[in-house]
Amino acid sequence: MLWYILKLIIMLPMIGLMAWGALKLAKKMQDKAGIGAGSKSVRIVETTMLSPTLKLAVLEFHGREILVSVSRQGLTRLAEAPARERSEGLPQ
């Protein structure tokens, strides 16, 4: 029983460190690949979850805001409007 507790005390922090390291490595690789950085023509303005399988999202594309429904079957465009002015202090 003592051997089991000793292994548990040693292995749990090691597993936690490996998980943390894997997350840090994944973030570093994404930054290196340019994923999530740079100028893009499409930007997600806002998302709202309606149910576990259905979301609403507002996308900005070339000066237009497009409301889409996101489900397992794909995207459906619901509405479109001119883009609003961005307020100062909001993340871009």
Short mmCIF file of C-alpha atoms in Angstrom, two decimals:
data_model
loop_
_atom_site.label_atom_id
_atom_site.label_comp_id
_atom_site.label_asym_id
_atom_site.label_seq_id
_atom_site.Cartn_x
_atom_site.Cartn_y
_atom_site.Cartn_z
CA MET A 1 0.00 0.00 0.00
CA LEU A 2 2.85 2.37 0.81
CA TRP A 3 4.42 1.65 -2.60
CA TYR A 4 1.14 2.57 -4.35
CA ILE A 5 0.84 5.90 -2.51
CA LEU A 6 4.48 6.73 -3.23
CA LYS A 7 3.96 6.05 -6.95
CA LEU A 8 0.80 8.15 -6.92
CA ILE A 9 2.57 11.09 -5.25
CA ILE A 10 5.33 10.95 -7.87
CA MET A 11 3.26 10.22 -10.99
CA LEU A 12 0.38 12.71 -10.59
CA PRO A 13 2.59 15.83 -10.73
CA MET A 14 4.54 14.32 -13.64
CA ILE A 15 1.32 13.75 -15.61
CA GLY A 16 0.19 17.30 -14.83
CA LEU A 17 3.52 18.72 -16.01
CA MET A 18 3.37 16.70 -19.22
CA ALA A 19 -0.17 17.97 -19.95
CA TRP A 20 0.89 21.58 -19.23
CA GLY A 21 3.97 21.17 -21.44
CA ALA A 22 1.88 19.74 -24.28
CA LEU A 23 -0.46 22.75 -24.14
CA LYS A 24 2.46 25.20 -24.13
CA LEU A 25 4.09 23.38 -27.04
CA ALA A 26 0.84 23.43 -29.03
CA LYS A 27 0.48 27.19 -28.47
CA LYS A 28 4.09 27.76 -29.50
CA MET A 29 3.63 25.71 -32.67
CA GLN A 30 0.43 27.64 -33.55
CA ASP A 31 2.25 30.94 -33.11
CA LYS A 32 5.13 29.69 -35.24
CA ALA A 33 2.77 28.52 -37.99
CA GLY A 34 0.97 31.86 -37.98
CA ILE A 35 -2.37 30.43 -36.92
CA GLY A 36 -4.43 33.08 -35.15
CA ALA A 37 -2.15 35.96 -36.17
CA GLY A 38 -1.80 38.37 -39.04
CA SER A 39 -4.42 40.08 -41.14
CA LYS A 40 -7.34 37.97 -42.24
CA SER A 41 -10.29 38.83 -44.42
CA VAL A 42 -12.72 37.04 -42.05
CA ARG A 43 -13.05 37.90 -38.37
CA ILE A 44 -15.39 36.32 -35.79
CA VAL A 45 -17.11 39.21 -34.03
CA GLU A 46 -19.35 37.28 -31.63
CA THR A 47 -20.72 33.79 -30.99
CA THR A 48 -23.71 32.60 -28.96
CA MET A 49 -24.50 28.99 -28.14
CA LEU A 50 -28.21 28.19 -28.50
CA SER A 51 -27.94 24.47 -27.78
CA PRO A 52 -25.12 21.91 -27.60
CA THR A 53 -25.33 21.41 -31.36
CA LEU A 54 -26.33 24.91 -32.54
CA LYS A 55 -24.52 28.28 -32.41
CA LEU A 56 -25.09 31.71 -33.85
CA ALA A 57 -22.03 33.60 -35.05
CA VAL A 58 -21.45 37.08 -36.42
CA LEU A 59 -18.62 37.19 -38.97
CA GLU A 60 -17.05 40.33 -40.41
CA PHE A 61 -16.05 39.98 -44.05
CA HIS A 62 -14.96 42.88 -46.30
CA GLY A 63 -16.87 45.55 -44.38
CA ARG A 64 -20.01 43.45 -43.91
CA GLU A 65 -21.31 41.61 -40.84
CA ILE A 66 -22.88 38.26 -41.62
CA LEU A 67 -25.06 36.34 -39.13
CA VAL A 68 -24.66 32.58 -39.57
CA SER A 69 -26.09 29.52 -37.91
CA VAL A 70 -23.46 26.87 -37.10
CA SER A 71 -24.58 23.25 -36.68
CA ARG A 72 -23.26 19.78 -37.36
CA GLN A 73 -24.64 20.01 -40.89
CA GLY A 74 -22.65 23.17 -41.65
CA LEU A 75 -23.14 26.95 -41.87
CA THR A 76 -26.31 28.73 -42.92
CA ARG A 77 -26.33 32.46 -43.68
CA LEU A 78 -29.21 34.14 -41.86
CA ALA A 79 -28.67 37.88 -42.31
CA GLU A 80 -26.19 40.47 -43.55
CA ALA A 81 -25.60 44.11 -42.61
CA PRO A 82 -22.90 46.80 -42.96
CA ALA A 83 -20.16 46.45 -40.33
CA ARG A 84 -20.46 48.60 -37.22
CA GLU A 85 -17.65 50.90 -36.12
CA ARG A 86 -15.33 49.25 -33.60
CA SER A 87 -15.23 50.92 -30.19
CA GLU A 88 -11.90 51.90 -28.69
CA GLY A 89 -10.63 49.45 -26.11
CA LEU A 90 -12.32 46.40 -27.62
CA PRO A 91 -10.05 43.57 -28.78
CA GLN A 92 -9.65 43.25 -32.52
#
